[in-house]
XYZ file of C-alpha atoms in Angstrom:
666
model
C -0.768 2.349 23.546
C -4.329 3.541 23.041
C -6.642 5.533 25.285
C -10.325 4.601 24.926
C -13.232 6.984 25.453
C -16.760 5.699 26.089
C -19.853 7.811 25.393
C -22.812 6.880 27.633
C -25.909 5.732 25.711
C -28.621 8.316 25.231
C -31.775 6.353 26.218
C -33.101 6.983 29.667
C -33.668 3.291 30.367
C -30.381 1.493 31.213
C -29.072 -0.972 28.651
C -28.411 -4.237 30.472
C -27.050 -7.562 29.221
C -28.878 -10.787 30.010
C -26.549 -11.239 32.986
C -27.722 -7.921 34.416
C -24.356 -6.248 33.704
C -24.688 -2.718 32.318
C -23.696 -2.626 28.644
C -21.357 0.308 29.195
C -19.359 -1.643 31.789
C -19.157 -4.618 29.435
C -17.903 -2.316 26.669
C -15.243 -0.896 28.982
C -13.925 -4.410 29.633
C -14.032 -5.210 25.906
C -12.017 -2.076 25.147
C -9.372 -3.105 27.664
C -9.172 -6.567 26.102
C -8.922 -4.878 22.707
C -5.702 -3.199 23.852
C -6.757 0.063 25.517
C -4.458 1.022 28.383
C -7.246 3.015 30.021
C -10.969 3.572 29.463
C -12.525 6.942 30.270
C -16.247 7.691 30.259
C -16.859 11.077 28.628
C -19.283 13.278 30.510
C -19.584 15.741 27.631
C -17.722 16.957 24.564
C -15.555 19.219 26.713
C -13.972 16.040 28.095
C -13.212 14.962 24.514
C -11.348 18.239 23.896
C -9.148 17.670 26.946
C -8.570 13.993 26.177
C -7.710 14.733 22.536
C -5.211 17.405 23.535
C -3.663 15.119 26.170
C -3.399 12.164 23.768
C -1.972 14.470 21.108
C 0.828 15.543 23.435
C 1.542 11.857 24.152
C 1.425 10.980 20.450
C -1.098 8.187 20.943
C -4.419 7.532 19.167
C -7.858 7.710 20.750
C -10.400 4.906 20.450
C -13.887 6.383 20.761
C -16.850 4.087 21.359
C -20.566 4.669 21.764
C -22.206 3.073 24.777
C -24.977 1.562 22.630
C -22.732 -0.895 20.750
C -23.116 -4.673 21.121
C -20.316 -6.470 19.276
C -17.640 -9.118 19.343
C -14.538 -7.935 21.168
C -12.662 -8.689 17.956
C -14.587 -5.912 16.203
C -13.122 -3.312 18.549
C -9.717 -4.974 18.497
C -9.600 -4.980 14.707
C -10.541 -1.296 14.614
C -7.965 -0.385 17.270
C -5.223 -2.273 15.403
C -6.183 -1.287 11.867
C -2.891 -1.284 9.932
C -3.661 1.884 7.950
C -1.826 4.923 9.287
C -5.077 6.887 9.242
C -8.180 7.491 11.297
C -10.701 4.644 10.889
C -14.445 4.389 11.493
C -16.566 1.292 12.047
C -19.158 1.066 9.260
C -22.131 -1.297 9.334
C -24.065 -2.502 6.271
C -26.674 -0.094 4.994
C -29.893 -1.555 6.371
C -32.809 -0.357 8.439
C -31.579 2.747 10.235
C -32.282 3.275 13.899
C -33.499 6.825 14.558
C -30.783 9.306 15.353
C -27.713 7.437 14.041
C -25.464 8.781 11.311
C -25.270 7.351 7.809
C -22.060 7.455 5.794
C -21.000 7.808 2.176
C -17.890 5.908 1.068
C -15.511 6.050 -1.873
C -12.437 3.830 -2.375
C -12.600 2.562 1.187
C -12.824 6.038 2.717
C -15.674 7.650 4.624
C -16.128 10.832 2.614
C -19.299 12.055 4.332
C -21.295 11.338 7.477
C -24.549 13.008 8.436
C -28.228 12.415 9.005
C -30.160 10.249 6.564
C -31.948 13.368 5.321
C -28.658 15.126 4.540
C -27.298 12.179 2.497
C -30.382 10.869 0.705
C -28.704 9.426 -2.387
C -25.145 8.863 -1.229
C -25.465 6.665 1.846
C -23.595 3.390 1.617
C -23.689 2.296 5.245
C -24.335 3.366 8.815
C -21.859 4.483 11.432
C -21.109 1.618 13.806
C -20.437 3.753 16.856
C -16.660 3.233 17.077
C -13.900 5.497 15.798
C -10.111 5.320 16.062
C -8.524 8.752 15.672
C -4.808 8.823 14.926
C -2.520 11.257 16.749
C -2.146 13.514 13.719
C -5.923 14.014 13.510
C -6.467 14.751 17.204
C -6.328 18.562 16.723
C -9.192 18.206 14.226
C -11.079 16.051 16.749
C -10.580 18.642 19.485
C -11.824 21.369 17.140
C -14.876 19.268 16.220
C -15.718 18.768 19.904
C -15.674 22.470 20.767
C -18.944 24.403 21.033
C -20.363 25.598 17.726
C -18.854 22.802 15.630
C -21.987 20.637 15.391
C -22.935 21.697 11.859
C -25.825 20.028 10.073
C -25.632 16.919 12.275
C -26.629 18.698 15.498
C -29.414 16.169 16.176
C -27.057 13.179 16.094
C -25.492 11.525 19.168
C -22.186 13.027 20.298
C -19.862 10.509 18.631
C -21.859 10.592 15.386
C -21.565 14.397 15.363
C -17.814 14.162 15.798
C -17.507 11.799 12.820
C -19.630 14.139 10.685
C -17.457 17.095 11.666
C -14.233 15.239 10.850
C -15.499 14.369 7.365
C -16.445 18.007 6.775
C -12.941 19.043 7.828
C -11.445 16.762 5.164
C -9.816 14.271 7.561
C -8.933 11.030 5.793
C -11.055 8.335 7.443
C -10.712 4.678 6.498
C -13.951 2.727 6.323
C -13.633 -0.337 8.570
C -16.380 -2.618 7.304
C -17.884 -5.463 9.309
C -17.731 -8.915 7.701
C -18.593 -12.211 9.395
C -18.340 -10.755 12.914
C -21.312 -8.993 14.501
C -21.763 -5.397 15.617
C -25.078 -3.703 16.300
C -26.141 -0.432 17.860
C -29.079 -0.772 20.200
C -31.521 1.928 21.223
C -33.802 0.118 23.669
C -33.431 -2.627 26.296
C -35.463 -4.975 24.103
C -32.799 -4.756 21.362
C -29.968 -5.973 23.572
C -31.056 -9.618 23.801
C -31.340 -9.956 20.017
C -27.903 -8.390 19.539
C -26.374 -10.684 22.182
C -27.878 -13.724 20.471
C -26.430 -12.637 17.120
C -22.967 -12.247 18.677
C -23.151 -15.643 20.389
C -24.182 -17.367 17.151
C -20.846 -16.542 15.444
C -17.589 -18.329 16.288
C -15.225 -15.382 16.677
C -12.020 -17.330 15.999
C -13.357 -19.027 12.844
C -14.612 -15.687 11.592
C -11.261 -14.002 12.247
C -9.444 -16.754 10.374
C -11.681 -16.205 7.353
C -11.262 -12.443 7.728
C -7.489 -12.844 7.459
C -8.016 -13.567 3.745
C -8.475 -10.447 1.647
C -12.080 -9.844 0.713
C -11.223 -9.103 -2.920
C -8.074 -10.581 -4.402
C -6.857 -11.630 -7.811
C -8.114 -14.705 -9.647
C -5.103 -16.971 -9.128
C -4.701 -15.995 -5.487
C -8.413 -16.441 -4.780
C -8.765 -19.921 -6.262
C -5.261 -21.423 -6.127
C -4.012 -20.036 -2.799
C -6.698 -18.652 -0.504
C -8.737 -21.867 -0.697
C -6.222 -23.583 1.590
C -3.742 -20.984 2.901
C -5.865 -20.176 6.024
C -5.027 -23.637 7.376
C -1.338 -22.768 7.061
C -2.065 -19.442 8.742
C -3.713 -21.118 11.724
C -0.840 -23.618 12.019
C 1.710 -20.773 11.926
C -0.198 -18.948 14.672
C -0.379 -22.050 16.867
C 3.346 -22.765 16.674
C 4.131 -19.100 17.355
C 5.595 -18.015 14.015
C 5.602 -14.272 13.402
C 4.599 -12.759 10.047
C 8.221 -11.677 9.564
C 9.406 -15.270 10.035
C 6.926 -16.446 7.389
C 8.181 -13.692 5.083
C 11.740 -14.960 5.585
C 10.740 -18.529 4.658
C 8.919 -17.196 1.599
C 12.081 -15.360 0.535
C 14.114 -18.532 1.043
C 11.747 -20.527 -1.188
C 11.905 -17.909 -3.945
C 15.694 -17.694 -3.786
C 16.051 -21.478 -3.968
C 13.630 -21.478 -6.913
C 15.788 -18.842 -8.626
C 18.879 -20.963 -7.978
C 17.174 -23.997 -9.540
C 16.207 -21.950 -12.609
C 19.835 -20.841 -12.890
C 21.375 -24.245 -12.207
C 21.304 -25.607 -15.716
C 19.722 -28.766 -14.360
C 17.126 -28.932 -17.098
C 13.492 -29.972 -16.812
C 13.716 -31.535 -13.338
C 15.287 -28.405 -11.851
C 12.795 -26.125 -13.655
C 9.792 -28.082 -12.383
C 11.184 -28.184 -8.848
C 11.813 -24.444 -9.014
C 8.267 -23.843 -10.250
C 6.834 -25.809 -7.301
C 8.966 -23.878 -4.811
C 7.967 -20.617 -6.477
C 4.298 -21.474 -6.001
C 4.818 -22.488 -2.374
C 6.800 -19.301 -1.790
C 3.872 -17.288 -3.126
C 1.503 -19.165 -0.826
C 3.697 -18.176 2.114
C 3.799 -14.635 0.760
C 0.016 -14.602 1.204
C 0.207 -16.363 4.558
C 2.426 -13.695 6.146
C -0.245 -11.056 5.543
C -3.016 -13.401 6.648
C -1.078 -14.216 9.818
C -0.599 -10.518 10.573
C -4.323 -9.912 10.159
C -5.268 -13.018 12.164
C -2.989 -12.265 15.123
C -3.216 -8.456 14.640
C 0.573 -8.371 14.811
C 1.360 -5.360 12.642
C 4.565 -3.348 12.631
C 6.156 -0.739 10.412
C 9.224 -2.947 9.973
C 7.184 -6.034 9.105
C 5.034 -4.167 6.602
C 8.072 -2.612 4.952
C 9.918 -5.930 4.879
C 6.954 -7.657 3.240
C 6.760 -4.980 0.544
C 10.476 -5.069 -0.187
C 10.647 -8.874 -0.048
C 7.938 -9.151 -2.716
C 9.955 -7.052 -5.127
C 13.326 -8.584 -4.224
C 11.971 -12.128 -4.707
C 10.502 -11.332 -8.087
C 13.629 -9.642 -9.385
C 15.956 -12.341 -8.051
C 13.780 -14.851 -9.936
C 14.301 -12.742 -13.079
C 18.049 -13.010 -12.473
C 17.812 -16.780 -11.987
C 15.878 -17.129 -15.235
C 18.501 -14.987 -16.988
C 21.331 -17.257 -15.838
C 19.298 -20.305 -16.819
C 18.813 -18.920 -20.330
C 22.542 -18.291 -20.697
C 23.477 -21.754 -19.418
C 20.967 -23.452 -21.697
C 22.329 -21.544 -24.695
C 18.950 -19.919 -25.372
C 20.249 -16.394 -25.989
C 20.932 -13.309 -23.891
C 18.973 -13.856 -20.719
C 20.290 -10.728 -19.016
C 18.863 -8.530 -21.761
C 15.402 -9.941 -21.067
C 15.850 -9.658 -17.279
C 16.976 -6.025 -17.553
C 13.969 -5.216 -19.727
C 11.638 -6.967 -17.264
C 12.950 -5.247 -14.122
C 12.826 -1.841 -15.817
C 9.310 -2.270 -17.141
C 7.933 -3.700 -13.914
C 9.482 -1.045 -11.670
C 8.386 1.901 -13.801
C 4.931 0.386 -14.030
C 4.750 -0.025 -10.256
C 5.606 3.659 -9.880
C 2.572 4.557 -12.011
C 0.432 2.128 -9.975
C 1.463 3.791 -6.711
C 0.851 7.352 -7.762
C -2.386 6.593 -9.564
C -3.647 4.985 -6.363
C -2.676 8.093 -4.379
C -4.359 10.253 -7.016
C -7.573 8.229 -6.886
C -7.667 8.290 -3.077
C -7.123 12.038 -3.045
C -9.899 12.515 -5.606
C -12.250 10.483 -3.419
C -11.318 12.547 -0.371
C -11.968 15.817 -2.208
C -15.328 14.704 -3.527
C -17.979 17.136 -2.248
C -19.801 15.563 0.690
C -23.168 14.191 -0.204
C -22.844 14.946 -3.912
C -22.284 12.563 -6.773
C -19.554 13.445 -9.208
C -20.868 15.412 -12.146
C -17.666 15.241 -14.159
C -18.131 14.439 -17.784
C -15.926 13.361 -20.643
C -14.423 10.046 -21.606
C -12.332 9.762 -18.435
C -15.370 10.179 -16.194
C -17.345 7.622 -18.196
C -14.463 5.165 -17.887
C -14.395 5.737 -14.121
C -18.096 5.008 -13.800
C -17.779 1.894 -15.962
C -14.851 0.671 -13.855
C -16.843 1.216 -10.667
C -19.742 -0.838 -12.044
C -17.439 -3.697 -13.006
C -15.715 -3.664 -9.612
C -19.091 -3.821 -7.893
C -20.093 -6.918 -9.899
C -17.898 -9.219 -7.812
C -17.382 -12.685 -9.284
C -18.628 -11.884 -12.775
C -16.613 -12.647 -15.901
C -15.948 -8.954 -16.523
C -14.862 -8.516 -12.906
C -12.263 -11.288 -13.157
C -11.115 -10.135 -16.592
C -10.526 -6.633 -15.263
C -8.544 -7.922 -12.305
C -6.518 -10.388 -14.398
C -5.669 -8.313 -17.462
C -3.601 -5.891 -15.385
C -1.173 -8.751 -14.624
C -1.095 -8.678 -10.791
C 1.565 -10.441 -8.760
C -0.332 -13.735 -8.405
C -0.724 -14.028 -12.141
C 2.949 -13.114 -12.637
C 4.106 -15.863 -10.279
C 1.714 -18.346 -11.897
C 2.864 -17.438 -15.408
C 6.528 -17.798 -14.481
C 5.980 -21.138 -12.741
C 3.867 -22.653 -15.531
C 5.977 -21.453 -18.458
C 9.312 -22.432 -16.946
C 7.995 -25.875 -15.993
C 6.396 -26.573 -19.370
C 8.872 -24.770 -21.624
C 12.071 -23.033 -20.506
C 13.351 -19.872 -18.740
C 13.486 -17.882 -21.990
C 9.818 -18.477 -22.737
C 9.057 -17.471 -19.148
C 10.794 -14.086 -19.329
C 9.402 -13.353 -22.792
C 5.898 -14.152 -21.528
C 6.393 -11.773 -18.584
C 7.524 -9.018 -20.942
C 4.665 -9.515 -23.417
C 1.837 -9.713 -20.890
C 3.431 -7.069 -18.681
C 3.940 -4.712 -21.618
C 0.351 -5.064 -22.784
C -0.939 -4.574 -19.234
C 1.265 -1.487 -18.805
C -0.013 0.061 -22.036
C -3.634 -0.732 -21.142
C -3.502 0.639 -17.593
C -1.436 3.693 -18.544
C -3.838 4.729 -21.304
C -6.994 4.258 -19.244
C -5.580 5.821 -16.098
C -4.299 8.859 -17.958
C -7.774 9.462 -19.374
C -9.410 8.940 -15.988
C -6.877 11.175 -14.241
C -7.692 14.051 -16.577
C -11.311 13.920 -15.419
C -10.227 13.939 -11.739
C -7.913 16.962 -12.073
C -6.280 16.431 -8.684
C -2.716 17.790 -8.239
C -1.645 14.866 -6.076
C 2.107 15.560 -6.102
C 1.368 18.997 -4.711
C 0.003 17.325 -1.548
C 3.268 15.547 -0.635
C 6.952 16.402 -0.296
C 7.413 16.575 -4.042
C 11.197 16.579 -4.243
C 11.429 13.546 -1.955
C 9.173 11.443 -4.148
C 10.778 12.727 -7.332
C 14.031 11.563 -5.681
C 15.769 14.832 -6.498
C 19.330 15.280 -5.358
C 21.459 18.280 -4.522
C 22.304 19.021 -8.160
C 18.664 19.287 -9.258
C 17.801 21.573 -6.360
C 20.847 23.758 -6.944
C 20.216 24.079 -10.676
C 16.542 24.886 -10.099
C 17.416 27.642 -7.614
C 20.244 29.054 -9.728
C 18.510 29.208 -13.096
C 14.862 29.450 -12.093
C 13.463 27.737 -15.198
C 10.160 29.550 -14.608
C 9.567 30.084 -18.324
C 9.722 26.357 -19.197
C 6.695 24.023 -19.496
C 5.365 21.893 -16.634
C 7.273 19.048 -14.956
C 5.831 16.172 -17.006
C 6.985 17.401 -20.451
C 10.433 18.023 -18.985
C 10.551 14.570 -17.397
C 9.486 13.060 -20.715
C 12.316 15.000 -22.374
C 14.692 13.236 -19.996
C 13.140 9.894 -20.978
C 13.502 10.735 -24.669
C 17.186 11.624 -24.225
C 17.942 8.357 -22.437
C 15.934 6.372 -24.986
C 17.863 8.047 -27.833
C 21.145 7.108 -26.164
C 19.943 3.524 -25.787
C 18.913 3.418 -29.450
C 22.297 4.740 -30.511
C 24.052 2.156 -28.339
C 22.029 -0.665 -29.881
C 22.731 0.651 -33.377
C 26.402 1.323 -32.658
C 26.280 4.870 -34.008
C 28.303 7.745 -32.637
C 30.820 7.800 -29.795
C 30.214 6.418 -26.357
C 31.788 9.439 -24.652
C 29.742 11.895 -26.693
C 26.448 10.161 -26.108
C 27.084 9.642 -22.390
C 28.000 13.248 -21.678
C 25.325 14.856 -23.849
C 22.557 12.603 -22.553
C 23.532 13.137 -18.923
C 23.465 16.911 -19.516
C 19.989 16.821 -21.092
C 18.569 14.422 -18.501
C 19.825 16.438 -15.528
C 18.941 19.881 -16.924
C 15.454 18.834 -17.979
C 14.788 17.126 -14.671
C 16.134 20.058 -12.692
C 13.856 22.410 -14.602
C 10.885 20.248 -13.676
C 11.987 20.241 -10.048
C 11.296 23.975 -9.842
C 7.862 23.831 -11.487
C 4.613 23.375 -9.496
C 3.258 19.845 -9.896
C -0.400 20.754 -10.316
C -1.179 19.345 -13.764
C -3.767 16.618 -14.322
C -1.036 14.222 -15.499
C 1.800 15.204 -13.172
C 1.261 12.031 -11.125
C 3.306 10.387 -13.900
C 6.435 12.447 -13.140
C 8.068 10.029 -10.626
C 7.631 7.096 -13.027
C 9.030 9.153 -15.928
C 12.116 10.088 -13.912
C 12.603 6.427 -12.966
C 12.399 5.509 -16.659
C 14.906 8.217 -17.604
C 17.443 7.069 -15.015
C 17.038 3.347 -15.706
C 17.308 3.778 -19.465
C 20.413 5.903 -18.958
C 21.990 3.157 -16.830
C 21.184 0.530 -19.475
C 22.450 2.652 -22.351
C 25.664 3.548 -20.548
C 26.231 -0.114 -19.726
C 25.848 -1.082 -23.375
C 28.073 1.720 -24.676
C 30.906 1.028 -22.257
C 30.665 -2.784 -22.342
C 29.697 -3.101 -18.676
C 28.834 -6.750 -17.911
C 25.061 -7.055 -18.005
C 24.815 -8.755 -14.577
C 26.392 -5.600 -13.096
C 23.859 -3.424 -14.920
C 21.040 -5.602 -13.578
C 22.510 -5.353 -10.072
C 22.548 -1.556 -10.164
C 18.965 -1.491 -11.451
C 17.946 -3.830 -8.630
C 19.441 -1.524 -5.992
C 17.782 1.508 -7.575
C 14.455 -0.320 -7.688
C 14.665 -1.223 -3.990
C 15.414 2.403 -3.147
C 12.450 3.634 -5.156
C 10.130 1.011 -3.679
C 11.246 2.243 -0.272
C 10.095 5.747 -1.225
C 6.697 4.482 -2.371
C 6.355 2.441 0.836
C 6.973 5.632 2.785
C 4.257 7.360 0.808
C 1.778 4.545 1.434
C 2.614 4.381 5.145
C 2.786 8.172 5.581
C 6.371 8.024 6.739
C 9.053 10.668 6.443
C 12.161 10.551 4.268
C 14.814 7.857 4.760
C 17.422 8.857 7.373
C 20.217 8.788 4.773
C 18.219 9.992 1.794
C 20.761 12.649 0.796
C 23.505 10.004 0.735
C 21.591 8.181 -2.033
C 22.653 11.146 -4.245
C 19.297 11.579 -6.005
C 18.558 10.518 -9.576
C 20.481 13.552 -10.853
C 23.564 12.860 -8.740
C 23.657 9.221 -9.801
C 23.432 10.160 -13.481
C 26.278 12.662 -13.050
C 28.451 10.109 -11.208
C 27.887 7.470 -13.887
C 28.673 9.896 -16.696
C 31.835 10.949 -14.845
C 33.193 7.446 -14.275
C 32.407 6.544 -17.879
C 34.332 9.595 -19.120
C 37.237 8.481 -16.946
C 37.201 5.086 -18.645
C 36.118 3.239 -15.491
C 32.484 2.491 -16.290
C 32.551 -1.137 -15.120
C 34.313 -0.342 -11.854
C 32.081 2.690 -11.381
C 28.848 0.752 -11.860
C 30.011 -1.962 -9.444
C 31.217 0.545 -6.825
C 28.074 2.668 -7.089
C 25.897 -0.441 -6.712
C 27.699 -1.526 -3.538
C 27.683 1.995 -2.095
C 23.987 2.577 -2.769
C 23.017 -0.835 -1.404
C 24.899 -0.254 1.854
C 23.379 3.211 2.288
C 19.927 1.843 1.483
C 20.320 -1.018 3.964
C 21.602 1.154 6.822
C 18.937 3.780 6.168
C 16.155 1.185 6.058
C 17.233 -0.522 9.280
C 17.637 2.781 11.110
C 14.351 4.169 9.825
C 11.949 1.236 9.945
C 13.182 -0.670 12.992
C 12.998 2.576 14.943
C 9.316 2.795 14.067
C 8.844 -0.775 15.239
C 10.372 0.077 18.611
C 7.952 2.983 18.902
C 5.088 0.558 18.308
C 6.373 -2.226 20.573
C 4.007 -1.526 23.452
C 0.989 -1.585 21.160
C 2.209 -4.783 19.552
C 2.595 -6.404 22.961
C -1.017 -5.512 23.720
C -2.124 -7.016 20.417
C -0.255 -10.254 21.083
C -1.661 -10.411 24.616
C -5.161 -10.108 23.199
C -4.524 -12.919 20.681
C -3.126 -15.166 23.416
C -6.050 -14.474 25.752
C -8.535 -15.185 22.970
C -6.865 -18.546 22.216
C -6.632 -19.461 25.905
C -10.344 -18.794 26.420
C -11.094 -21.288 23.631
């Protein structure tokens, strides 16, 4: 549940609606309809200190609203139910500024500075909309900002504007909640209220919310082949009472049936039917997110399930294509599927940590100052920003398409399997995916060097490295303080696994010798990196490098010991799901999985595999380890994420009640 705090408007003359109702009373009712369990009018900032401390003890967020705001109720509801696990501020377009209101500077969707127009002359990108949701973890910073002496350079601003400015100075991560389609205006005089009311009345709130359910900026295929008609499916799903999770389940079903058709050996008819189902499954994959945004029905479990379902669907389709290749006599399909799942997972790890790096760099940017960094990386960053700002241009779409996003991957698979065959489809995924990986890795590495942000030092490093007991024990026992940083050591692990894979493909040496020696090098090098501080400009690549080292080791061991390739693919799939779970926890600011230690860590899994191979039971060992890890992963996920959903159930009920009341009023 959420407690709402209203700040009375500053003008002496009362702000009244055309009905004669005071604006502040109307806002209080809107806040209740937006899901607030209680609305309190703050007499002064001392009240904010007490309310922040009380809400902090209860573990609930605060929704702060200025009494001069005229807006659709949906504006406040969307802010209160913003899915990001971070504080969020309402930001209005940068237009004519009413005297006394704060302006903001934004970077990568974050409010990085808020102050007077004079204090941010060249950085302002919008104006503060007079509404702020502060998450429980940031309430101590809010209480500190509300205490006497914390006004800073924004002392002339209204109370809520001063609080926002203070939070940005304290380095609190604040999501920028931009207004599109709906209306929100801050009024300073009674004469402004009528114009603001007329602007609100002129916009159909439900139609606007349906359009808002579609992402503002998406990829080319999704924008033109899905989002042009998926909102109608979203509205239908809402009217018949489907939940986003139910839509996700249907999407998974479509993808799995498509994979079965690709694997069936039914020829062209089955491939075309599978391609159609794959496309429809992707449409539903977009609809589940649109439905969540339209109904404001968000949950930790639903968000996690959507993330994991996306990856599971894609990799099951790879498996279906692999079986189809084998049945059609087109070669070794499992080899291509194993290469595809490895490349895509390692690439996704770089995507995740580069995004975290970029967000952290934006947060650390000095308030009110443009970046003065030079060098090639900085120039590339500025060029990328210019292209991203030129929405709809050829260069904009090229930049978004060349990186091979999920919509383009689904489209490529569907088109190539329908027109050609499963082998062409997997080869196309590998070629385009490989080129995209090389392109993004090179550019991001250069850009990261100009940012110089030690992002892994800001999180629980060993969790996201996926270190096990062995790595921690070796690091403590031997120290390894004299060795180079963690990235060179992780790359040494990759090189060892790659050498073992090369030897397996060439058939040189002994399987036992290669397995034992490679496991020793991989574990020792990784353990050494575990002890080193992750503060280098390129250390954001360490998790991806460790994933590559482990996956290549699994593949090489499977080849050396003649493990059936479907079993190798199955183990890689389980490992990928586990690692996607870790990245989901990073994105959603969640703690470690409940049974994380039972997953053994990358080091423990390498040791177990080397041991079973030495015992001559590689096939049984790979199968048993896959089953064990999958069961632990499943139990841990259900225990961890459904527990979060129970914690959020009251809020969710309020969100659903709001959606129902809005529909009933129409």
